[in-house]
Amino acid sequence: MNWFMLALVGRDQTGIVARITQALYAAGATLGEASMIRLGGNFTMMLMVRHAGNAAALSALVQPIAKAMGLTFHIDPINGELHRHEQPNVGISVHGADRAGIVARVTSLLNDSGVNILNLDSDVGGSEAQPIYVMRIEGQTTRSIEELNQVLAPLVSEGIRIHVDELDAMVG
Amino acid sequence: MWMNSTQWSGEHSFMAVLPVLTYPDSRLTGVSKPVERFDSALRDFIMDLEETMRVGPGSVGIAAPQVGNLHRIVIVDVSEKKGVSHHGKLILVNPEIVVRQGSLVGREGCLSVPDFTGNVSRAERIRFRARDMNGAIIDIQCEGYEARAVQHEIDHLDGLLFLDRLSSRRTDLFPRKKKS
Ligand SMILES: [Zn+2]
């Protein structure tokens, strides 16, 4: 059995997940971790699939559904590393009036200070006339909250709201 | 049986680390019964339960059903966490939450659910009543991290895991938490 990453994109419509996963299940494939989300009216899916065949065989399973529903997809062989979750210890919330470069500048500053980003979600809310940008990052760092606040201070002085918090999962 | 004197505690037994059940063991989804007898057997069990919690990786609470004993007993101790308000070690028998206020999303993990953490919305402040291990009444108000731990453990007594209460990562982009 081999692990693959199936990346699939298309106009959002009902039944995409059900049809794709049903076809995979019927062919004996099993699923790992997945992210499926609607981005700006598009359905997007990243799905870990374990299958006995090669990428071409897996592609043949997805192809008819993709064609019928107008979806594009891509399949890559991957190392399927389950049961090795990394725990984030810092969360960074960013929001402000939408402007070019927020993501690049925040992530560059974090990268330069050795923050390993594990998750990043961002969204654009507000109205067309006044869009607001909202981003949530979770990562791992050896820096303190104060140090990260200092690292991000130049952006705060430009009016971007940034809140850094320590993530400490309550285990019980 | 070999016994080292340092392992003795109390008058009868020495403490033991109990095996922790992991999901999907069906005992984790059962409803626990109230404790009726506050005797030495209860106190011995509570010592073992505490020992089991202490060796768990980073755990700040434990509930009796997690070791297969379906009785309404939990232990919470968040005193090791820095910057967190707390009431020290809480041994709660037959606990009951009587007031819940506010809500706060935070990350939780569980000794019974290895290699998984998720965001869960909990009441920010609670007031609960319980008995201590001798049967005396406890009535406490707590908040934040400690309140989260108490709610997580009491859920175990009703057969609920944090997996039953997960909130989507993405919906938390616009947090619903109400700051006091
Ligand atoms: Zn638990």
Coordinates of N, CA, C and O in Angstrom, one line a residue, chain B:
Chain B
M1 N 5.3 -10.5 48.0 CA 5.4 -9.3 47.1 C 6.5 -8.4 47.7 O 6.5 -8.2 48.9
W2 N 7.3 -7.9 46.9 CA 8.3 -6.9 47.3 C 7.7 -5.6 47.5 O 7.0 -5.0 46.7
M3 N 8.0 -5.0 48.7 CA 7.5 -3.6 48.9 C 8.6 -2.8 49.5 O 9.2 -3.1 50.4
N4 N 8.7 -1.7 48.8 CA 9.7 -0.7 49.3 C 9.0 0.3 50.2 O 7.9 0.7 49.9
S5 N 9.6 0.6 51.4 CA 8.8 1.4 52.4 C 8.4 2.8 51.8 O 7.4 3.3 52.2
T6 N 9.2 3.3 50.9 CA 8.9 4.6 50.3 C 7.6 4.6 49.5 O 7.0 5.6 49.1
Q7 N 7.2 3.4 49.1 CA 6.0 3.3 48.2 C 4.7 3.2 49.1 O 3.6 3.3 48.5
W8 N 4.9 3.1 50.4 CA 3.7 3.0 51.2 C 3.1 4.4 51.3 O 3.7 5.4 51.5
S9 N 1.8 4.4 51.3 CA 1.1 5.7 51.6 C -0.2 5.4 52.3 O -0.8 4.4 52.0
G10 N -0.5 6.2 53.2 CA -1.7 5.9 54.0 C -1.5 4.7 54.8 O -0.4 4.2 55.1
E11 N -2.6 4.1 55.2 CA -2.5 3.0 56.2 C -2.5 1.6 55.5 O -2.0 0.6 56.1
H12 N -3.0 1.5 54.3 CA -3.1 0.1 53.7 C -2.2 -0.2 52.6 O -1.2 -0.9 52.7
S13 N -2.4 0.5 51.5 CA -1.8 0.0 50.2 C -0.7 0.9 49.9 O -0.4 2.0 50.4
F14 N 0.1 0.5 48.9 CA 1.0 1.5 48.3 C 0.4 1.9 46.9 O -0.4 1.2 46.3
M15 N 0.8 3.1 46.5 CA 0.2 3.6 45.3 C 0.6 2.8 44.1 O 1.7 2.3 44.0
A16 N -0.3 2.8 43.2 CA -0.1 2.1 41.9 C -0.5 3.0 40.8 O -1.5 3.7 40.9
V17 N 0.2 2.9 39.7 CA -0.2 3.6 38.5 C -1.1 2.6 37.7 O -0.7 1.5 37.4
L18 N -2.3 3.1 37.4 CA -3.3 2.2 36.8 C -3.2 2.3 35.3 O -2.9 3.4 34.8
P19 N -3.6 1.3 34.6 CA -3.6 1.4 33.1 C -4.7 2.4 32.7 O -5.8 2.3 33.2
V20 N -4.3 3.3 31.7 CA -5.3 4.2 31.2 C -6.0 3.6 30.0 O -5.3 3.2 29.0
L21 N -7.3 3.6 30.0 CA -8.0 3.2 28.8 C -7.9 4.2 27.7 O -7.9 5.4 27.9
T22 N -7.8 3.7 26.4 CA -7.8 4.6 25.3 C -8.9 4.4 24.4 O -9.4 3.2 24.3
Y23 N -9.4 5.4 23.8 CA -10.5 5.4 22.9 C -10.1 4.5 21.7 O -8.9 4.5 21.3
P24 N -11.0 3.6 21.2 CA -12.4 3.5 21.4 C -12.9 2.5 22.4 O -14.0 1.9 22.3
D25 N -12.2 2.4 23.5 CA -12.7 1.5 24.6 C -14.1 1.9 25.0 O -14.3 3.1 25.3
S26 N -15.1 1.0 25.0 CA -16.5 1.4 25.2 C -16.7 1.9 26.7 O -17.7 2.7 26.9
R27 N -15.8 1.6 27.6 CA -16.0 2.1 29.0 C -15.9 3.6 29.0 O -16.4 4.3 29.9
L28 N -15.2 4.2 28.1 CA -15.0 5.7 28.1 C -16.3 6.4 27.7 O -16.4 7.6 27.9
T29 N -17.2 5.7 27.1 CA -18.4 6.4 26.7 C -19.6 6.0 27.5 O -20.8 6.3 27.2
G30 N -19.3 5.3 28.6 CA -20.4 4.9 29.6 C -20.6 6.0 30.6 O -19.8 6.9 30.7
V31 N -21.8 6.0 31.2 CA -22.1 7.0 32.2 C -21.8 6.4 33.6 O -22.2 5.3 34.0
S32 N -21.0 7.2 34.4 CA -20.5 6.8 35.7 C -21.6 6.9 36.8 O -22.4 7.8 36.7
K33 N -21.5 6.1 37.8 CA -22.4 6.1 38.9 C -21.9 7.0 40.0 O -20.7 7.1 40.2
P34 N -22.8 7.5 40.8 CA -22.4 8.3 42.0 C -21.7 7.4 43.0 O -22.0 6.3 43.1
V35 N -20.8 8.0 43.7 CA -20.1 7.3 44.8 C -21.1 7.4 46.0 O -21.6 8.5 46.3
E36 N -21.3 6.3 46.7 CA -22.1 6.3 47.9 C -21.4 6.1 49.2 O -21.8 6.5 50.2
R37 N -20.3 5.4 49.1 CA -19.5 5.1 50.3 C -18.2 5.8 50.3 O -17.4 5.6 49.4
F38 N -18.0 6.6 51.3 CA -16.7 7.4 51.5 C -15.8 6.6 52.4 O -15.7 7.0 53.6
D39 N -15.3 5.5 51.9 CA -14.5 4.6 52.8 C -13.0 4.6 52.4 O -12.6 5.3 51.5
S40 N -12.3 3.7 53.1 CA -10.9 3.6 52.8 C -10.6 3.1 51.4 O -9.6 3.4 50.7
A41 N -11.5 2.3 50.9 CA -11.3 1.8 49.5 C -11.4 2.9 48.5 O -10.6 3.0 47.5
L42 N -12.3 3.9 48.8 CA -12.4 5.1 47.9 C -11.1 5.9 48.0 O -10.5 6.3 47.0
R43 N -10.6 6.1 49.2 CA -9.4 6.9 49.4 C -8.2 6.2 48.7 O -7.4 6.8 48.1
D44 N -8.1 4.9 48.8 CA -7.0 4.1 48.2 C -7.1 4.3 46.7 O -6.1 4.5 46.0
F45 N -8.3 4.2 46.1 CA -8.5 4.3 44.7 C -8.1 5.7 44.2 O -7.4 5.9 43.2
I46 N -8.5 6.7 45.0 CA -8.2 8.1 44.6 C -6.6 8.3 44.6 O -6.1 9.0 43.7
M47 N -5.9 7.7 45.6 CA -4.5 7.8 45.6 C -3.9 7.2 44.3 O -2.9 7.8 43.7
D48 N -4.4 6.1 43.9 CA -3.9 5.4 42.7 C -4.3 6.3 41.4 O -3.5 6.4 40.5
L49 N -5.4 6.9 41.5 CA -5.9 7.7 40.3 C -5.0 8.9 40.2 O -4.6 9.3 39.1
E50 N -4.6 9.5 41.4 CA -3.7 10.7 41.3 C -2.4 10.3 40.8 O -1.8 11.0 40.0
E51 N -1.9 9.2 41.3 CA -0.6 8.7 40.8 C -0.6 8.5 39.3 O 0.4 8.8 38.6
T52 N -1.7 8.0 38.8 CA -1.8 7.7 37.4 C -1.8 9.0 36.6 O -1.2 9.2 35.5
M53 N -2.5 10.0 37.2 CA -2.5 11.4 36.5 C -1.1 12.0 36.5 O -0.7 12.5 35.5
R54 N -0.4 11.8 37.6 CA 0.9 12.5 37.7 C 1.9 11.9 36.7 O 2.8 12.6 36.3
V55 N 1.8 10.6 36.4 CA 2.8 10.1 35.4 C 2.3 10.3 34.0 O 3.1 10.1 33.0
G56 N 1.1 10.7 33.8 CA 0.6 11.0 32.4 C 1.4 12.2 31.8 O 1.7 13.1 32.6
P57 N 1.7 12.2 30.6 CA 2.5 13.3 30.0 C 1.8 14.6 30.0 O 0.8 14.8 29.3
G58 N 2.2 15.5 30.9 CA 1.6 16.8 31.0 C 0.2 16.9 31.4 O -0.5 17.9 31.2
S59 N -0.4 15.9 32.0 CA -1.8 15.9 32.3 C -2.1 16.7 33.6 O -1.3 16.6 34.5
V60 N -3.2 17.4 33.5 CA -3.6 18.2 34.7 C -4.9 17.7 35.3 O -5.5 18.4 36.1
G61 N -5.4 16.6 34.8 CA -6.6 16.0 35.3 C -6.8 14.6 34.9 O -6.2 14.1 34.0
I62 N -7.7 13.9 35.6 CA -8.0 12.6 35.2 C -9.4 12.3 35.8 O -9.8 12.9 36.8
A63 N -10.1 11.4 35.2 CA -11.4 10.9 35.7 C -11.4 9.4 35.8 O -10.8 8.7 35.1
A64 N -12.2 8.9 36.9 CA -12.2 7.5 37.2 C -12.4 6.6 36.0 O -11.8 5.6 35.8
P65 N -13.4 6.9 35.1 CA -13.7 6.0 34.0 C -12.5 5.8 33.1 O -12.4 4.9 32.3
Q66 N -11.5 6.8 33.1 CA -10.3 6.6 32.3 C -9.5 5.4 32.7 O -8.6 5.0 31.9
V67 N -9.7 5.0 33.9 CA -9.0 3.8 34.3 C -10.0 2.6 34.5 O -9.7 1.6 35.2
G68 N -11.2 2.8 33.9 CA -12.1 1.7 33.9 C -13.0 1.6 35.1 O -13.7 0.6 35.3
N69 N -12.9 2.6 36.0 CA -13.8 2.6 37.2 C -14.9 3.6 37.0 O -14.7 4.8 37.0
L70 N -16.1 3.1 36.7 CA -17.2 4.0 36.3 C -18.0 4.6 37.5 O -19.2 4.3 37.7
H71 N -17.2 5.4 38.2 CA -17.8 6.1 39.4 C -17.4 7.6 39.2 O -16.4 7.9 38.6
R72 N -18.3 8.4 39.8 CA -18.1 9.9 39.6 C -17.0 10.5 40.5 O -17.3 11.1 41.5
I73 N -15.8 10.3 40.0 CA -14.6 10.8 40.7 C -13.7 11.4 39.7 O -13.4 10.8 38.7
V74 N -13.2 12.7 40.0 CA -12.2 13.3 39.1 C -11.2 14.0 40.0 O -11.4 14.3 41.1
I75 N -10.0 14.1 39.4 CA -8.9 14.9 40.0 C -8.5 16.0 39.0 O -8.3 15.7 37.8
V76 N -8.3 17.2 39.5 CA -7.8 18.3 38.7 C -6.7 19.0 39.5 O -6.9 19.3 40.7
D77 N -5.6 19.2 38.8 CA -4.5 20.0 39.5 C -3.8 20.8 38.5 O -2.9 20.2 37.8
V78 N -4.1 22.1 38.3 CA -3.4 22.9 37.3 C -2.4 23.8 38.0 O -1.9 24.7 37.3
S79 N -2.0 23.5 39.2 CA -1.1 24.4 40.0 C 0.3 24.5 39.4 O 1.0 25.4 39.7
E80 N 0.7 23.5 38.6 CA 2.0 23.6 38.0 C 2.1 24.5 36.8 O 3.2 24.9 36.4
K81 N 0.9 24.9 36.3 CA 0.9 25.8 35.1 C 1.2 27.2 35.5 O 0.5 27.7 36.4
K82 N 2.1 27.9 34.9 CA 2.4 29.2 35.3 C 1.3 30.2 34.8 O 0.8 30.0 33.7
G83 N 1.1 31.2 35.6 CA 0.2 32.3 35.2 C -1.3 31.9 35.1 O -2.1 32.5 34.4
V84 N -1.7 30.8 35.9 CA -3.0 30.3 35.8 C -3.6 30.4 37.2 O -3.0 29.9 38.2
S85 N -4.8 30.9 37.3 CA -5.5 30.9 38.6 C -6.0 29.5 39.0 O -6.5 28.8 38.1
H86 N -5.8 29.1 40.2 CA -6.2 27.8 40.5 C -6.5 27.6 42.0 O -6.3 28.5 42.8
H87 N -7.1 26.4 42.3 CA -7.4 26.1 43.7 C -6.6 24.9 44.2 O -7.1 24.1 45.0
G88 N -5.4 24.7 43.6 CA -4.5 23.6 44.1 C -5.1 22.3 43.6 O -5.8 22.2 42.5
K89 N -4.8 21.2 44.3 CA -5.3 19.9 43.9 C -6.8 19.8 44.3 O -7.2 19.9 45.4
L90 N -7.6 19.5 43.3 CA -9.0 19.3 43.5 C -9.4 17.8 43.4 O -9.2 17.2 42.3
I91 N -9.8 17.2 44.4 CA -10.3 15.8 44.4 C -11.8 16.0 44.5 O -12.3 16.4 45.5
L92 N -12.5 15.6 43.4 CA -14.0 15.9 43.4 C -14.8 14.6 43.2 O -14.6 13.9 42.2
V93 N -15.6 14.3 44.2 CA -16.4 13.1 44.1 C -17.9 13.6 43.9 O -18.3 14.6 44.5
N94 N -18.6 13.0 43.0 CA -19.9 13.4 42.6 C -20.0 14.9 42.3 O -20.9 15.6 42.8
P95 N -19.2 15.4 41.4 CA -19.2 16.8 41.1 C -20.4 17.2 40.2 O -20.8 16.3 39.4
E96 N -20.8 18.4 40.3 CA -21.9 18.9 39.6 C -21.7 20.4 39.3 O -21.5 21.1 40.2
I97 N -21.7 20.7 38.0 CA -21.6 22.1 37.7 C -22.9 22.8 37.8 O -23.9 22.4 37.3
V98 N -23.0 23.9 38.6 CA -24.3 24.5 38.9 C -24.4 25.9 38.2 O -25.5 26.3 37.9
V99 N -23.3 26.5 37.8 CA -23.4 27.8 37.1 C -22.3 27.7 36.0 O -21.2 27.3 36.2
R100 N -22.7 28.2 34.8 CA -21.7 28.3 33.7 C -21.9 29.7 33.1 O -23.0 30.1 32.8
Q101 N -20.7 30.4 32.9 CA -20.8 31.7 32.3 C -19.7 31.9 31.2 O -18.6 31.4 31.4
G102 N -20.1 32.6 30.2 CA -19.2 32.9 29.1 C -18.8 31.7 28.3 O -19.1 30.6 28.7
S103 N -18.0 31.9 27.3 CA -17.4 30.8 26.6 C -16.1 31.1 26.0 O -15.8 32.3 25.7
L104 N -15.2 30.2 25.9 CA -13.8 30.4 25.5 C -13.4 29.2 24.8 O -13.6 28.0 25.2
V105 N -12.8 29.4 23.6 CA -12.2 28.2 22.8 C -10.8 28.0 23.2 O -10.0 29.0 23.4
G106 N -10.4 26.8 23.5 CA -9.1 26.5 23.9 C -8.7 25.1 23.4 O -9.6 24.3 23.1
R107 N -7.4 24.8 23.4 CA -7.0 23.5 22.9 C -7.0 22.4 24.0 O -6.6 22.7 25.1
E108 N -7.5 21.3 23.6 CA -7.5 20.2 24.6 C -6.9 18.9 24.0 O -7.0 18.6 22.8
G109 N -6.3 18.1 24.9 CA -5.9 16.8 24.6 C -6.4 15.9 25.7 O -7.0 16.4 26.7
C110 N -6.2 14.6 25.6 CA -6.7 13.7 26.6 C -5.8 12.5 26.7 O -5.3 12.0 25.7
L111 N -5.6 12.0 27.9 CA -4.8 10.8 28.2 C -5.3 9.6 27.4 O -4.6 8.7 27.0
S112 N -6.7 9.7 27.2 CA -7.3 8.5 26.6 C -7.4 8.7 25.1 O -8.0 7.8 24.4
V113 N -6.9 9.8 24.5 CA -6.9 10.0 23.1 C -5.5 10.4 22.6 O -5.3 11.6 22.4
P114 N -4.6 9.5 22.5 CA -3.2 9.8 22.2 C -3.1 10.5 20.8 O -3.9 10.3 19.9
D115 N -2.1 11.3 20.7 CA -1.7 12.0 19.4 C -2.8 12.7 18.7 O -3.0 12.7 17.5
F116 N -3.6 13.4 19.5 CA -4.6 14.3 18.9 C -5.0 15.4 19.9 O -5.2 15.2 21.1
T117 N -5.0 16.6 19.4 CA -5.5 17.7 20.2 C -6.5 18.5 19.3 O -6.4 18.5 18.1
G118 N -7.4 19.2 19.9 CA -8.4 19.9 19.1 C -9.0 21.1 20.0 O -8.8 21.1 21.2
N119 N -9.5 22.0 19.2 CA -10.1 23.2 19.9 C -11.6 22.9 20.4 O -12.3 22.3 19.6
V120 N -11.8 23.3 21.6 CA -13.1 23.0 22.2 C -13.6 24.3 22.9 O -12.8 25.0 23.6
S121 N -14.9 24.6 22.8 CA -15.5 25.7 23.4 C -16.0 25.3 24.8 O -16.7 24.3 24.9
R122 N -15.6 26.0 25.8 CA -16.0 25.7 27.2 C -16.5 26.9 27.9 O -16.1 28.0 27.5
A123 N -17.3 26.7 28.9 CA -17.7 27.9 29.8 C -16.4 28.5 30.3 O -15.5 27.8 30.8
E124 N -16.4 29.8 30.4 CA -15.2 30.5 30.9 C -15.1 30.5 32.4 O -14.0 30.4 33.0
R125 N -16.3 30.6 33.0 CA -16.3 30.6 34.5 C -17.4 29.6 34.9 O -18.5 29.5 34.3
I126 N -17.1 28.8 35.9 CA -18.1 27.8 36.4 C -18.1 27.9 37.9 O -17.2 28.3 38.6
R127 N -19.2 27.4 38.4 CA -19.3 27.2 39.9 C -19.8 25.7 40.0 O -20.7 25.3 39.3
F128 N -19.1 24.9 40.8 CA -19.5 23.5 40.9 C -19.5 23.1 42.4 O -18.9 23.8 43.2
R129 N -20.3 22.1 42.6 CA -20.3 21.5 43.9 C -19.9 20.0 43.8 O -20.1 19.4 42.8
A130 N -19.3 19.5 44.9 CA -18.8 18.2 44.9 C -18.6 17.8 46.3 O -18.8 18.5 47.3
R131 N -18.2 16.5 46.5 CA -17.7 16.1 47.9 C -16.2 15.8 47.8 O -15.7 15.5 46.7
D132 N -15.5 16.0 48.9 CA -14.1 15.6 48.9 C -14.1 14.1 49.2 O -15.1 13.5 49.3
M133 N -12.9 13.6 49.4 CA -12.8 12.1 49.5 C -13.4 11.6 50.9 O -13.6 10.4 51.1
N134 N -13.6 12.6 51.8 CA -14.2 12.2 53.1 C -15.7 12.5 53.1 O -16.3 12.3 54.1
G135 N -16.2 13.0 52.0 CA -17.7 13.2 52.0 C -18.1 14.7 52.3 O -19.2 15.0 52.3
A136 N -17.1 15.5 52.6 CA -17.4 16.9 53.0 C -17.7 17.7 51.7 O -17.2 17.4 50.6
I137 N -18.6 18.6 51.8 CA -19.1 19.4 50.7 C -18.1 20.4 50.2 O -17.5 21.1 51.0
I138 N -17.9 20.5 48.9 CA -17.0 21.5 48.3 C -17.9 22.4 47.4 O -18.8 21.8 46.7
D139 N -17.6 23.7 47.4 CA -18.4 24.6 46.6 C -17.4 25.6 46.0 O -16.9 26.4 46.8
I140 N -17.1 25.6 44.8 CA -16.0 26.4 44.3 C -16.4 27.1 43.0 O -17.1 26.5 42.2
Q141 N -15.9 28.3 42.8 CA -16.0 29.0 41.5 C -14.6 29.0 40.9 O -13.7 29.4 41.6
C142 N -14.5 28.7 39.7 CA -13.2 28.8 39.0 C -13.3 29.3 37.6 O -14.5 29.4 37.1
E143 N -12.2 29.6 36.9 CA -12.3 30.1 35.6 C -11.1 29.7 34.7 O -10.2 29.1 35.2
G144 N -11.3 30.0 33.5 CA -10.2 29.8 32.5 C -9.7 28.3 32.4 O -10.5 27.4 32.3
Y145 N -8.4 28.2 32.5 CA -7.8 26.9 32.3 C -8.2 25.9 33.3 O -8.5 24.7 32.9
E146 N -8.4 26.3 34.6 CA -8.8 25.3 35.6 C -10.3 24.9 35.3 O -10.6 23.8 35.4
A147 N -11.1 25.9 34.9 CA -12.5 25.6 34.6 C -12.6 24.7 33.4 O -13.5 23.8 33.4
R148 N -11.7 24.9 32.5 CA -11.7 24.0 31.3 C -11.4 22.5 31.7 O -12.0 21.6 31.3
A149 N -10.4 22.4 32.6 CA -10.0 21.1 33.1 C -11.1 20.4 33.8 O -11.4 19.2 33.6
V150 N -11.8 21.2 34.7 CA -12.9 20.6 35.4 C -14.0 20.1 34.5 O -14.6 19.0 34.6
Q151 N -14.3 20.9 33.5 CA -15.4 20.6 32.6 C -15.0 19.4 31.7 O -15.9 18.5 31.5
H152 N -13.8 19.3 31.3 CA -13.3 18.1 30.5 C -13.4 16.9 31.4 O -13.9 15.8 30.9
E153 N -13.0 16.9 32.7 CA -13.1 15.7 33.5 C -14.5 15.3 33.8 O -14.8 14.1 33.8
I154 N -15.4 16.3 34.1 CA -16.8 15.9 34.4 C -17.4 15.3 33.2 O -18.3 14.4 33.3
D155 N -17.1 15.8 32.0 CA -17.6 15.2 30.8 C -17.3 13.7 30.8 O -18.1 12.9 30.3
H156 N -16.1 13.3 31.2 CA -15.7 11.9 31.2 C -16.8 11.1 32.0 O -17.1 9.9 31.7
L157 N -17.3 11.7 33.1 CA -18.2 11.0 33.9 C -19.6 10.7 33.2 O -20.3 9.8 33.6
D158 N -19.8 11.6 32.2 CA -21.1 11.4 31.4 C -20.8 10.7 30.1 O -21.6 10.7 29.2
G159 N -19.6 10.1 30.0 CA -19.3 9.4 28.8 C -18.9 10.2 27.6 O -19.0 9.8 26.4
L160 N -18.6 11.5 27.8 CA -18.3 12.4 26.7 C -16.8 12.7 26.7 O -16.1 12.9 27.7
L161 N -16.2 12.7 25.5 CA -14.9 13.0 25.2 C -14.8 14.4 24.6 O -15.8 14.8 24.0
F162 N -13.6 15.0 24.6 CA -13.5 16.3 23.9 C -13.8 16.2 22.4 O -14.1 17.1 21.8
L163 N -13.6 14.9 21.9 CA -13.9 14.7 20.5 C -15.4 15.0 20.2 O -15.7 15.2 19.1
D164 N -16.2 14.9 21.2 CA -17.7 15.1 21.0 C -18.0 16.6 20.9 O -19.1 17.0 20.6
R165 N -17.0 17.5 21.2 CA -17.2 18.9 21.3 C -16.3 19.7 20.5 O -16.1 20.9 20.7
L166 N -15.6 19.1 19.5 CA -14.6 19.8 18.7 C -15.3 21.0 18.0 O -16.4 20.9 17.4
S167 N -14.5 22.1 17.9 CA -15.0 23.2 17.0 C -14.0 23.3 15.9 O -12.9 22.9 16.0
S168 N -14.5 23.7 14.8 CA -13.7 23.8 13.6 C -12.6 24.8 13.8 O -12.7 25.8 14.4
R169 N -11.4 24.4 13.2 CA -10.3 25.3 13.3 C -10.6 26.7 12.6 O -10.3 27.7 13.1
R170 N -11.3 26.6 11.5 CA -11.5 27.8 10.7 C -12.5 28.7 11.3 O -12.4 29.9 11.2
T171 N -13.6 28.1 11.9 CA -14.6 29.1 12.5 C -14.0 29.9 13.6 O -14.5 30.9 14.0
D172 N -12.8 29.4 14.1 CA -12.2 30.1 15.2 C -11.4 31.3 14.8 O -10.8 32.0 15.6
L173 N -11.3 31.5 13.4 CA -10.7 32.7 12.9 C -11.4 33.9 13.4 O -10.8 35.0 13.6
F174 N -12.7 33.8 13.5 CA -13.4 34.9 14.1 C -13.9 34.5 15.5 O -15.0 33.9 15.6
P175 N -13.0 34.6 16.5 CA -13.3 34.0 17.8 C -14.6 34.5 18.4 O -14.9 35.7 18.3
R176 N -15.3 33.6 19.1 CA -16.5 34.0 19.7 C -16.3 34.3 21.2 O -17.2 34.4 21.9
K177 N -15.0 34.3 21.6 CA -14.8 34.4 23.0 C -15.2 35.8 23.5 O -14.9 36.8 22.9
K178 N -15.8 35.8 24.7 CA -16.2 37.1 25.2 C -15.2 37.4 26.4 O -15.1 36.7 27.3
K179 N -14.5 38.4 26.2 CA -13.5 38.8 27.2 C -14.2 39.5 28.4 O -15.2 40.3 28.1
S180 N -13.8 39.1 29.6 CA -14.5 39.7 30.7 C -13.9 41.1 31.0 O -12.8 41.4 30.6

